[in-house]
């Protein structure tokens, strides 16, 4: 299976940093967010990845390319050599979304790369830590059992659902839901479900046909509307993700990710806990 990562947004909430650098390069300790997302795909058995980049693409492309001068500089330090080896990935391709015509427009850039096979779609704003196995692998396993497109979902608050999408369903089997309708950014009074799809999907190639059918809204096509098209055909399931999600698209979500990753890292955990106690 191949993976497509959406990473073309401007990241205006992180200005001025994102004036020159993609928000996906924001570090979680010593790793850019985009690297953690790529690692999730690799750990889930994905062997080819396409990253859809935007105008601030240079740092992302350079990060996953081999730097001969840097390699020579650290060649005597085995630790640094191993770190760089994890970023020198030949199985990553890039395509630039030159016209920002929405997520529905972005996914069409992956059509040739995907071909006629199911694929993993990952949004770079969403960083996940699975409880027992990577979130991408959880979705792949459900797809292998059902043969249907799978949306990674979580329940959110009623206030938050108006910023995301509402996934309605007819029944539930364990962590799997039969989807009947998907509404992007619903009005609070219309919300019937607080289940929302959040940044991880296994999709079949019929997603491209569904996106082509969409009408533009404000110059954009929204991929969530394409999911709704497929749900009305009975071809989409929702899976309740077993893990923790960090919304890297906003500052507080980013801060909580850095904080939690630091607390789990033996190199920082004790000192961070002492610092927090001191401040409180």
PDB file of C-alpha atoms in Angstrom:
ATOM      1  CA  UNK A   1       0.000   0.000   0.000  1.00  0.00           C
ATOM      2  CA  UNK A   2       1.108   3.571  -0.700  1.00  0.00           C
ATOM      3  CA  UNK A   3       0.601   6.683   1.424  1.00  0.00           C
ATOM      4  CA  UNK A   4      -0.288  10.254   0.508  1.00  0.00           C
ATOM      5  CA  UNK A   5       0.446  13.026   3.011  1.00  0.00           C
ATOM      6  CA  UNK A   6      -1.313  16.393   2.736  1.00  0.00           C
ATOM      7  CA  UNK A   7       1.220  19.088   3.683  1.00  0.00           C
ATOM      8  CA  UNK A   8       0.492  22.065   1.415  1.00  0.00           C
ATOM      9  CA  UNK A   9      -1.233  24.507   3.768  1.00  0.00           C
ATOM     10  CA  UNK A  10       0.219  27.926   4.591  1.00  0.00           C
ATOM     11  CA  UNK A  11      -0.109  27.516   8.354  1.00  0.00           C
ATOM     12  CA  UNK A  12      -1.117  31.140   8.898  1.00  0.00           C
ATOM     13  CA  UNK A  13      -1.811  30.537  12.599  1.00  0.00           C
ATOM     14  CA  UNK A  14       1.948  30.062  13.047  1.00  0.00           C
ATOM     15  CA  UNK A  15       3.055  33.270  11.361  1.00  0.00           C
ATOM     16  CA  UNK A  16       5.709  34.637  11.194  1.00  0.00           C
ATOM     17  CA  UNK A  17       7.442  31.216  11.392  1.00  0.00           C
ATOM     18  CA  UNK A  18       5.439  29.890   8.442  1.00  0.00           C
ATOM     19  CA  UNK A  19       6.237  32.850   6.200  1.00  0.00           C
ATOM     20  CA  UNK A  20       9.317  30.952   5.030  1.00  0.00           C
ATOM     21  CA  UNK A  21       9.013  27.432   6.500  1.00  0.00           C
ATOM     22  CA  UNK A  22       6.215  24.864   6.280  1.00  0.00           C
ATOM     23  CA  UNK A  23       4.367  24.328   9.569  1.00  0.00           C
ATOM     24  CA  UNK A  24       5.040  20.603   9.114  1.00  0.00           C
ATOM     25  CA  UNK A  25       8.678  21.381   9.979  1.00  0.00           C
ATOM     26  CA  UNK A  26       7.694  22.518  13.486  1.00  0.00           C
ATOM     27  CA  UNK A  27       9.800  20.303  15.781  1.00  0.00           C
ATOM     28  CA  UNK A  28       8.461  17.881  18.355  1.00  0.00           C
ATOM     29  CA  UNK A  29      11.645  17.862  20.443  1.00  0.00           C
ATOM     30  CA  UNK A  30      14.287  16.978  17.814  1.00  0.00           C
ATOM     31  CA  UNK A  31      12.051  15.714  14.990  1.00  0.00           C
ATOM     32  CA  UNK A  32       9.946  17.760  12.556  1.00  0.00           C
ATOM     33  CA  UNK A  33       6.263  16.848  12.727  1.00  0.00           C
ATOM     34  CA  UNK A  34       6.357  15.609   9.126  1.00  0.00           C
ATOM     35  CA  UNK A  35       9.037  13.061  10.036  1.00  0.00           C
ATOM     36  CA  UNK A  36       6.871  11.609  12.822  1.00  0.00           C
ATOM     37  CA  UNK A  37       4.009  11.229  10.354  1.00  0.00           C
ATOM     38  CA  UNK A  38       6.279   9.555   7.784  1.00  0.00           C
ATOM     39  CA  UNK A  39       7.545   7.213  10.510  1.00  0.00           C
ATOM     40  CA  UNK A  40       3.952   6.244  11.355  1.00  0.00           C
ATOM     41  CA  UNK A  41       3.431   5.239   7.722  1.00  0.00           C
ATOM     42  CA  UNK A  42       6.681   3.272   7.565  1.00  0.00           C
ATOM     43  CA  UNK A  43       5.937   1.480  10.842  1.00  0.00           C
ATOM     44  CA  UNK A  44       2.551   0.509   9.387  1.00  0.00           C
ATOM     45  CA  UNK A  45       4.139  -1.308   6.441  1.00  0.00           C
ATOM     46  CA  UNK A  46       3.872   1.451   3.837  1.00  0.00           C
ATOM     47  CA  UNK A  47       6.714   1.313   1.317  1.00  0.00           C
ATOM     48  CA  UNK A  48       6.030   4.338  -0.938  1.00  0.00           C
ATOM     49  CA  UNK A  49       5.002   7.838   0.104  1.00  0.00           C
ATOM     50  CA  UNK A  50       3.880  10.949  -1.778  1.00  0.00           C
ATOM     51  CA  UNK A  51       3.929  14.270   0.067  1.00  0.00           C
ATOM     52  CA  UNK A  52       1.743  17.013  -1.372  1.00  0.00           C
ATOM     53  CA  UNK A  53       3.661  20.200  -0.587  1.00  0.00           C
ATOM     54  CA  UNK A  54       2.989  23.916  -0.935  1.00  0.00           C
ATOM     55  CA  UNK A  55       5.052  27.002  -1.665  1.00  0.00           C
ATOM     56  CA  UNK A  56       7.259  26.456   1.417  1.00  0.00           C
ATOM     57  CA  UNK A  57       8.347  23.066   0.157  1.00  0.00           C
ATOM     58  CA  UNK A  58      12.131  23.446   0.141  1.00  0.00           C
ATOM     59  CA  UNK A  59      12.796  22.565   3.798  1.00  0.00           C
ATOM     60  CA  UNK A  60      10.632  19.420   3.615  1.00  0.00           C
ATOM     61  CA  UNK A  61      12.313  18.171   0.439  1.00  0.00           C
ATOM     62  CA  UNK A  62      15.773  18.917   1.818  1.00  0.00           C
ATOM     63  CA  UNK A  63      14.961  17.154   5.103  1.00  0.00           C
ATOM     64  CA  UNK A  64      14.245  13.872   3.323  1.00  0.00           C
ATOM     65  CA  UNK A  65      17.181  14.178   0.911  1.00  0.00           C
ATOM     66  CA  UNK A  66      20.803  13.172   1.424  1.00  0.00           C
ATOM     67  CA  UNK A  67      23.200  15.990   2.321  1.00  0.00           C
ATOM     68  CA  UNK A  68      26.675  14.798   1.328  1.00  0.00           C
ATOM     69  CA  UNK A  69      28.510  17.587   3.180  1.00  0.00           C
ATOM     70  CA  UNK A  70      26.606  16.938   6.410  1.00  0.00           C
ATOM     71  CA  UNK A  71      27.175  13.181   6.039  1.00  0.00           C
ATOM     72  CA  UNK A  72      30.940  13.759   5.847  1.00  0.00           C
ATOM     73  CA  UNK A  73      30.884  16.109   8.821  1.00  0.00           C
ATOM     74  CA  UNK A  74      29.267  13.539  11.135  1.00  0.00           C
ATOM     75  CA  UNK A  75      30.660  10.325   9.630  1.00  0.00           C
ATOM     76  CA  UNK A  76      32.731   9.578  12.758  1.00  0.00           C
ATOM     77  CA  UNK A  77      29.734   9.962  15.073  1.00  0.00           C
ATOM     78  CA  UNK A  78      27.652   6.779  14.796  1.00  0.00           C
ATOM     79  CA  UNK A  79      24.669   8.314  16.598  1.00  0.00           C
ATOM     80  CA  UNK A  80      24.404  11.201  14.123  1.00  0.00           C
ATOM     81  CA  UNK A  81      24.929   8.865  11.158  1.00  0.00           C
ATOM     82  CA  UNK A  82      21.981   6.718  12.288  1.00  0.00           C
ATOM     83  CA  UNK A  83      19.793   9.786  12.770  1.00  0.00           C
ATOM     84  CA  UNK A  84      20.515  10.995   9.245  1.00  0.00           C
ATOM     85  CA  UNK A  85      19.927   7.533   7.760  1.00  0.00           C
ATOM     86  CA  UNK A  86      16.329   7.712   8.978  1.00  0.00           C
ATOM     87  CA  UNK A  87      15.765  10.881   6.934  1.00  0.00           C
ATOM     88  CA  UNK A  88      17.576   9.900   3.731  1.00  0.00           C
ATOM     89  CA  UNK A  89      14.520   8.236   2.230  1.00  0.00           C
ATOM     90  CA  UNK A  90      14.486   7.356  -1.456  1.00  0.00           C
ATOM     91  CA  UNK A  91      10.896   6.089  -1.374  1.00  0.00           C
ATOM     92  CA  UNK A  92       9.395   9.574  -0.855  1.00  0.00           C
ATOM     93  CA  UNK A  93       8.129  11.618  -3.790  1.00  0.00           C
ATOM     94  CA  UNK A  94       6.827  15.190  -3.828  1.00  0.00           C
ATOM     95  CA  UNK A  95       4.238  17.110  -5.820  1.00  0.00           C
ATOM     96  CA  UNK A  96       3.446  20.790  -5.345  1.00  0.00           C
ATOM     97  CA  UNK A  97      -0.116  22.039  -5.044  1.00  0.00           C
ATOM     98  CA  UNK A  98       0.413  25.282  -6.926  1.00  0.00           C
ATOM     99  CA  UNK A  99      -3.279  26.217  -6.884  1.00  0.00           C
ATOM    100  CA  UNK A 100      -4.674  25.988  -3.355  1.00  0.00           C
ATOM    101  CA  UNK A 101      -8.098  24.711  -4.384  1.00  0.00           C
ATOM    102  CA  UNK A 102      -8.848  22.746  -1.244  1.00  0.00           C
ATOM    103  CA  UNK A 103      -8.268  19.222  -0.015  1.00  0.00           C
ATOM    104  CA  UNK A 104     -10.438  17.837  -2.796  1.00  0.00           C
ATOM    105  CA  UNK A 105      -8.196  19.529  -5.330  1.00  0.00           C
ATOM    106  CA  UNK A 106      -5.014  18.408  -3.571  1.00  0.00           C
ATOM    107  CA  UNK A 107      -5.936  14.718  -3.582  1.00  0.00           C
ATOM    108  CA  UNK A 108      -6.360  14.783  -7.374  1.00  0.00           C
ATOM    109  CA  UNK A 109      -2.597  15.406  -7.605  1.00  0.00           C
ATOM    110  CA  UNK A 110      -2.081  11.901  -6.195  1.00  0.00           C
ATOM    111  CA  UNK A 111      -4.204  10.087  -8.770  1.00  0.00           C
ATOM    112  CA  UNK A 112      -1.327   8.935 -10.976  1.00  0.00           C
ATOM    113  CA  UNK A 113       0.815   7.965  -7.963  1.00  0.00           C
ATOM    114  CA  UNK A 114      -1.966   5.876  -6.405  1.00  0.00           C
ATOM    115  CA  UNK A 115      -3.110   4.116  -9.571  1.00  0.00           C
ATOM    116  CA  UNK A 116      -5.850   1.535  -9.071  1.00  0.00           C
ATOM    117  CA  UNK A 117      -4.893   0.496  -5.526  1.00  0.00           C
ATOM    118  CA  UNK A 118      -6.224   1.505  -2.082  1.00  0.00           C
ATOM    119  CA  UNK A 119      -4.015   3.997  -0.268  1.00  0.00           C
ATOM    120  CA  UNK A 120      -3.424   5.625   3.087  1.00  0.00           C
ATOM    121  CA  UNK A 121      -4.244   9.349   3.294  1.00  0.00           C
ATOM    122  CA  UNK A 122      -2.646  11.327   6.119  1.00  0.00           C
ATOM    123  CA  UNK A 123      -3.158  14.966   7.035  1.00  0.00           C
ATOM    124  CA  UNK A 124       0.012  16.628   8.314  1.00  0.00           C
ATOM    125  CA  UNK A 125      -1.960  18.742  10.814  1.00  0.00           C
ATOM    126  CA  UNK A 126      -2.895  15.591  12.726  1.00  0.00           C
ATOM    127  CA  UNK A 127      -0.251  13.826  14.796  1.00  0.00           C
ATOM    128  CA  UNK A 128      -1.325  10.534  16.382  1.00  0.00           C
ATOM    129  CA  UNK A 129       0.209   8.226  18.951  1.00  0.00           C
ATOM    130  CA  UNK A 130      -1.471   4.816  18.877  1.00  0.00           C
ATOM    131  CA  UNK A 131      -1.940   2.980  22.161  1.00  0.00           C
ATOM    132  CA  UNK A 132      -0.888  -0.503  21.002  1.00  0.00           C
ATOM    133  CA  UNK A 133      -0.026  -0.024  17.319  1.00  0.00           C
ATOM    134  CA  UNK A 134       0.281   2.898  14.892  1.00  0.00           C
ATOM    135  CA  UNK A 135      -3.042   4.475  13.945  1.00  0.00           C
ATOM    136  CA  UNK A 136      -2.359   3.945  10.237  1.00  0.00           C
ATOM    137  CA  UNK A 137      -1.856   0.215  10.900  1.00  0.00           C
ATOM    138  CA  UNK A 138      -5.150   0.096  12.807  1.00  0.00           C
ATOM    139  CA  UNK A 139      -6.972   1.427   9.750  1.00  0.00           C
ATOM    140  CA  UNK A 140      -5.121  -0.877   7.352  1.00  0.00           C
ATOM    141  CA  UNK A 141      -6.176  -3.884   9.433  1.00  0.00           C
ATOM    142  CA  UNK A 142      -9.838  -2.817   9.314  1.00  0.00           C
ATOM    143  CA  UNK A 143      -9.651  -2.282   5.548  1.00  0.00           C
ATOM    144  CA  UNK A 144      -8.139  -5.757   5.060  1.00  0.00           C
ATOM    145  CA  UNK A 145     -11.109  -7.254   6.927  1.00  0.00           C
ATOM    146  CA  UNK A 146     -13.873  -5.222   5.261  1.00  0.00           C
ATOM    147  CA  UNK A 147     -12.634  -4.074   1.840  1.00  0.00           C
ATOM    148  CA  UNK A 148     -14.303  -0.687   2.372  1.00  0.00           C
ATOM    149  CA  UNK A 149     -12.862   2.801   2.673  1.00  0.00           C
ATOM    150  CA  UNK A 150     -12.063   3.564   6.312  1.00  0.00           C
ATOM    151  CA  UNK A 151     -12.181   6.949   8.038  1.00  0.00           C
ATOM    152  CA  UNK A 152     -10.184   7.336  11.247  1.00  0.00           C
ATOM    153  CA  UNK A 153     -12.526   9.010  13.731  1.00  0.00           C
ATOM    154  CA  UNK A 154     -12.820  10.190  17.310  1.00  0.00           C
ATOM    155  CA  UNK A 155     -15.609  11.707  19.383  1.00  0.00           C
ATOM    156  CA  UNK A 156     -15.127  15.412  20.050  1.00  0.00           C
ATOM    157  CA  UNK A 157     -17.095  17.941  22.117  1.00  0.00           C
ATOM    158  CA  UNK A 158     -20.280  19.465  20.702  1.00  0.00           C
ATOM    159  CA  UNK A 159     -18.543  22.841  20.567  1.00  0.00           C
ATOM    160  CA  UNK A 160     -15.572  21.425  18.649  1.00  0.00           C
ATOM    161  CA  UNK A 161     -17.673  19.478  16.142  1.00  0.00           C
ATOM    162  CA  UNK A 162     -18.705  22.740  14.457  1.00  0.00           C
ATOM    163  CA  UNK A 163     -15.040  23.240  13.484  1.00  0.00           C
ATOM    164  CA  UNK A 164     -14.641  19.718  12.109  1.00  0.00           C
ATOM    165  CA  UNK A 165     -17.211  17.390  10.568  1.00  0.00           C
ATOM    166  CA  UNK A 166     -20.027  15.276  11.959  1.00  0.00           C
ATOM    167  CA  UNK A 167     -20.146  11.585  11.017  1.00  0.00           C
ATOM    168  CA  UNK A 168     -23.590  10.024  11.313  1.00  0.00           C
ATOM    169  CA  UNK A 169     -23.944   6.239  11.410  1.00  0.00           C
ATOM    170  CA  UNK A 170     -26.592   3.520  11.464  1.00  0.00           C
ATOM    171  CA  UNK A 171     -24.887   0.925  13.665  1.00  0.00           C
ATOM    172  CA  UNK A 172     -21.682   0.094  15.502  1.00  0.00           C
ATOM    173  CA  UNK A 173     -19.655  -3.110  15.736  1.00  0.00           C
ATOM    174  CA  UNK A 174     -16.874  -2.732  18.286  1.00  0.00           C
ATOM    175  CA  UNK A 175     -14.835   0.246  17.100  1.00  0.00           C
ATOM    176  CA  UNK A 176     -16.313   0.171  13.567  1.00  0.00           C
ATOM    177  CA  UNK A 177     -19.312   2.289  12.487  1.00  0.00           C
ATOM    178  CA  UNK A 178     -21.477   2.048   9.363  1.00  0.00           C
ATOM    179  CA  UNK A 179     -21.469   5.625   8.013  1.00  0.00           C
ATOM    180  CA  UNK A 180     -24.652   7.146   6.580  1.00  0.00           C
ATOM    181  CA  UNK A 181     -23.852  10.863   6.319  1.00  0.00           C
ATOM    182  CA  UNK A 182     -20.949  13.295   6.771  1.00  0.00           C
ATOM    183  CA  UNK A 183     -21.459  17.013   7.300  1.00  0.00           C
ATOM    184  CA  UNK A 184     -18.538  19.448   7.166  1.00  0.00           C
ATOM    185  CA  UNK A 185     -18.599  22.132   9.893  1.00  0.00           C
ATOM    186  CA  UNK A 186     -22.259  21.607  10.859  1.00  0.00           C
ATOM    187  CA  UNK A 187     -24.324  24.178  12.714  1.00  0.00           C
ATOM    188  CA  UNK A 188     -24.569  23.280  16.395  1.00  0.00           C
ATOM    189  CA  UNK A 189     -28.353  22.919  16.277  1.00  0.00           C
ATOM    190  CA  UNK A 190     -28.049  20.397  13.428  1.00  0.00           C
ATOM    191  CA  UNK A 191     -25.463  18.136  15.083  1.00  0.00           C
ATOM    192  CA  UNK A 192     -26.685  14.529  15.420  1.00  0.00           C
ATOM    193  CA  UNK A 193     -23.303  12.912  16.082  1.00  0.00           C
ATOM    194  CA  UNK A 194     -20.084  14.076  17.744  1.00  0.00           C
ATOM    195  CA  UNK A 195     -18.061  11.442  15.888  1.00  0.00           C
ATOM    196  CA  UNK A 196     -15.622  13.237  13.568  1.00  0.00           C
ATOM    197  CA  UNK A 197     -13.084  12.040  10.980  1.00  0.00           C
ATOM    198  CA  UNK A 198      -9.624  13.303  11.866  1.00  0.00           C
ATOM    199  CA  UNK A 199      -6.690  13.061   9.510  1.00  0.00           C
ATOM    200  CA  UNK A 200      -6.221   9.329   8.762  1.00  0.00           C
ATOM    201  CA  UNK A 201      -8.016   7.399   6.013  1.00  0.00           C
ATOM    202  CA  UNK A 202      -7.757   4.288   3.890  1.00  0.00           C
ATOM    203  CA  UNK A 203      -9.312   5.152   0.545  1.00  0.00           C
ATOM    204  CA  UNK A 204     -10.075   3.286  -2.632  1.00  0.00           C
ATOM    205  CA  UNK A 205      -9.467   4.921  -6.030  1.00  0.00           C
ATOM    206  CA  UNK A 206     -13.175   5.770  -6.333  1.00  0.00           C
ATOM    207  CA  UNK A 207     -12.378   8.793  -4.128  1.00  0.00           C
ATOM    208  CA  UNK A 208     -11.040  10.526  -7.250  1.00  0.00           C
ATOM    209  CA  UNK A 209     -14.323  10.078  -9.118  1.00  0.00           C
ATOM    210  CA  UNK A 210     -16.203  11.409  -6.079  1.00  0.00           C
ATOM    211  CA  UNK A 211     -13.936  14.483  -5.921  1.00  0.00           C
ATOM    212  CA  UNK A 212     -14.454  15.189  -9.616  1.00  0.00           C
ATOM    213  CA  UNK A 213     -18.216  15.302  -8.975  1.00  0.00           C
ATOM    214  CA  UNK A 214     -17.915  17.994  -6.307  1.00  0.00           C
ATOM    215  CA  UNK A 215     -18.865  21.603  -6.814  1.00  0.00           C
ATOM    216  CA  UNK A 216     -16.379  24.210  -5.633  1.00  0.00           C
ATOM    217  CA  UNK A 217     -17.213  26.291  -2.573  1.00  0.00           C
ATOM    218  CA  UNK A 218     -15.327  29.559  -2.475  1.00  0.00           C
ATOM    219  CA  UNK A 219     -12.867  28.255  -5.044  1.00  0.00           C
ATOM    220  CA  UNK A 220     -12.212  25.019  -3.138  1.00  0.00           C
ATOM    221  CA  UNK A 221     -13.292  21.407  -3.206  1.00  0.00           C
ATOM    222  CA  UNK A 222     -13.538  19.802   0.233  1.00  0.00           C
ATOM    223  CA  UNK A 223     -12.615  16.128   0.427  1.00  0.00           C
ATOM    224  CA  UNK A 224     -15.066  15.620   3.303  1.00  0.00           C
ATOM    225  CA  UNK A 225     -17.864  16.226   0.799  1.00  0.00           C
ATOM    226  CA  UNK A 226     -16.425  13.392  -1.307  1.00  0.00           C
ATOM    227  CA  UNK A 227     -16.523  11.114   1.747  1.00  0.00           C
ATOM    228  CA  UNK A 228     -20.211  11.984   2.059  1.00  0.00           C
ATOM    229  CA  UNK A 229     -20.773  10.982  -1.577  1.00  0.00           C
ATOM    230  CA  UNK A 230     -19.186   7.588  -0.882  1.00  0.00           C
ATOM    231  CA  UNK A 231     -21.112   7.154   2.384  1.00  0.00           C
ATOM    232  CA  UNK A 232     -24.415   7.511   0.535  1.00  0.00           C
ATOM    233  CA  UNK A 233     -23.270   4.643  -1.677  1.00  0.00           C
ATOM    234  CA  UNK A 234     -22.616   2.488   1.392  1.00  0.00           C
ATOM    235  CA  UNK A 235     -18.873   2.340   0.730  1.00  0.00           C
ATOM    236  CA  UNK A 236     -17.430   4.001   3.849  1.00  0.00           C
ATOM    237  CA  UNK A 237     -16.860   2.819   7.414  1.00  0.00           C
ATOM    238  CA  UNK A 238     -15.649   4.824  10.392  1.00  0.00           C
ATOM    239  CA  UNK A 239     -13.124   3.454  12.855  1.00  0.00           C
ATOM    240  CA  UNK A 240     -12.820   4.790  16.404  1.00  0.00           C
ATOM    241  CA  UNK A 241      -9.071   5.421  16.686  1.00  0.00           C
ATOM    242  CA  UNK A 242      -7.299   3.821  19.635  1.00  0.00           C
ATOM    243  CA  UNK A 243      -4.783   6.480  20.556  1.00  0.00           C
ATOM    244  CA  UNK A 244      -4.102  10.145  21.242  1.00  0.00           C
ATOM    245  CA  UNK A 245      -4.440  12.941  18.686  1.00  0.00           C
ATOM    246  CA  UNK A 246      -2.580  16.243  18.628  1.00  0.00           C
ATOM    247  CA  UNK A 247      -3.904  19.050  16.433  1.00  0.00           C
ATOM    248  CA  UNK A 248      -0.625  20.508  15.174  1.00  0.00           C
ATOM    249  CA  UNK A 249      -2.595  23.062  13.180  1.00  0.00           C
ATOM    250  CA  UNK A 250      -3.104  25.219  16.274  1.00  0.00           C
ATOM    251  CA  UNK A 251      -0.637  26.517  18.842  1.00  0.00           C
ATOM    252  CA  UNK A 252      -2.097  24.850  21.920  1.00  0.00           C
ATOM    253  CA  UNK A 253      -2.297  21.471  20.169  1.00  0.00           C
ATOM    254  CA  UNK A 254       1.328  21.851  19.169  1.00  0.00           C
ATOM    255  CA  UNK A 255       2.385  22.787  22.706  1.00  0.00           C
ATOM    256  CA  UNK A 256       0.602  19.771  24.210  1.00  0.00           C
ATOM    257  CA  UNK A 257       2.387  17.486  21.740  1.00  0.00           C
ATOM    258  CA  UNK A 258       5.807  18.865  22.684  1.00  0.00           C
ATOM    259  CA  UNK A 259       4.925  18.639  26.384  1.00  0.00           C
ATOM    260  CA  UNK A 260       3.669  15.029  26.207  1.00  0.00           C
ATOM    261  CA  UNK A 261       6.576  13.826  24.066  1.00  0.00           C
ATOM    262  CA  UNK A 262       9.018  15.416  26.526  1.00  0.00           C
ATOM    263  CA  UNK A 263       7.312  13.757  29.498  1.00  0.00           C
ATOM    264  CA  UNK A 264       7.701  10.361  27.805  1.00  0.00           C
ATOM    265  CA  UNK A 265      11.371  10.910  26.968  1.00  0.00           C
ATOM    266  CA  UNK A 266      13.776   9.745  29.721  1.00  0.00           C
ATOM    267  CA  UNK A 267      16.222  12.466  28.691  1.00  0.00           C
ATOM    268  CA  UNK A 268      13.785  15.228  29.708  1.00  0.00           C
ATOM    269  CA  UNK A 269      11.041  13.707  31.849  1.00  0.00           C
ATOM    270  CA  UNK A 270      12.492  14.101  35.359  1.00  0.00           C
ATOM    271  CA  UNK A 271      13.841  17.606  34.795  1.00  0.00           C
ATOM    272  CA  UNK A 272      10.567  18.719  33.214  1.00  0.00           C
ATOM    273  CA  UNK A 273       8.516  17.388  36.129  1.00  0.00           C
ATOM    274  CA  UNK A 274      10.815  19.188  38.595  1.00  0.00           C
ATOM    275  CA  UNK A 275      10.490  22.404  36.591  1.00  0.00           C
ATOM    276  CA  UNK A 276       6.674  22.163  36.560  1.00  0.00           C
ATOM    277  CA  UNK A 277       6.579  21.562  40.333  1.00  0.00           C
ATOM    278  CA  UNK A 278       8.799  24.561  40.872  1.00  0.00           C
ATOM    279  CA  UNK A 279       6.547  26.785  38.731  1.00  0.00           C
ATOM    280  CA  UNK A 280       3.354  25.593  40.429  1.00  0.00           C
TER     281      UNK A 280
END
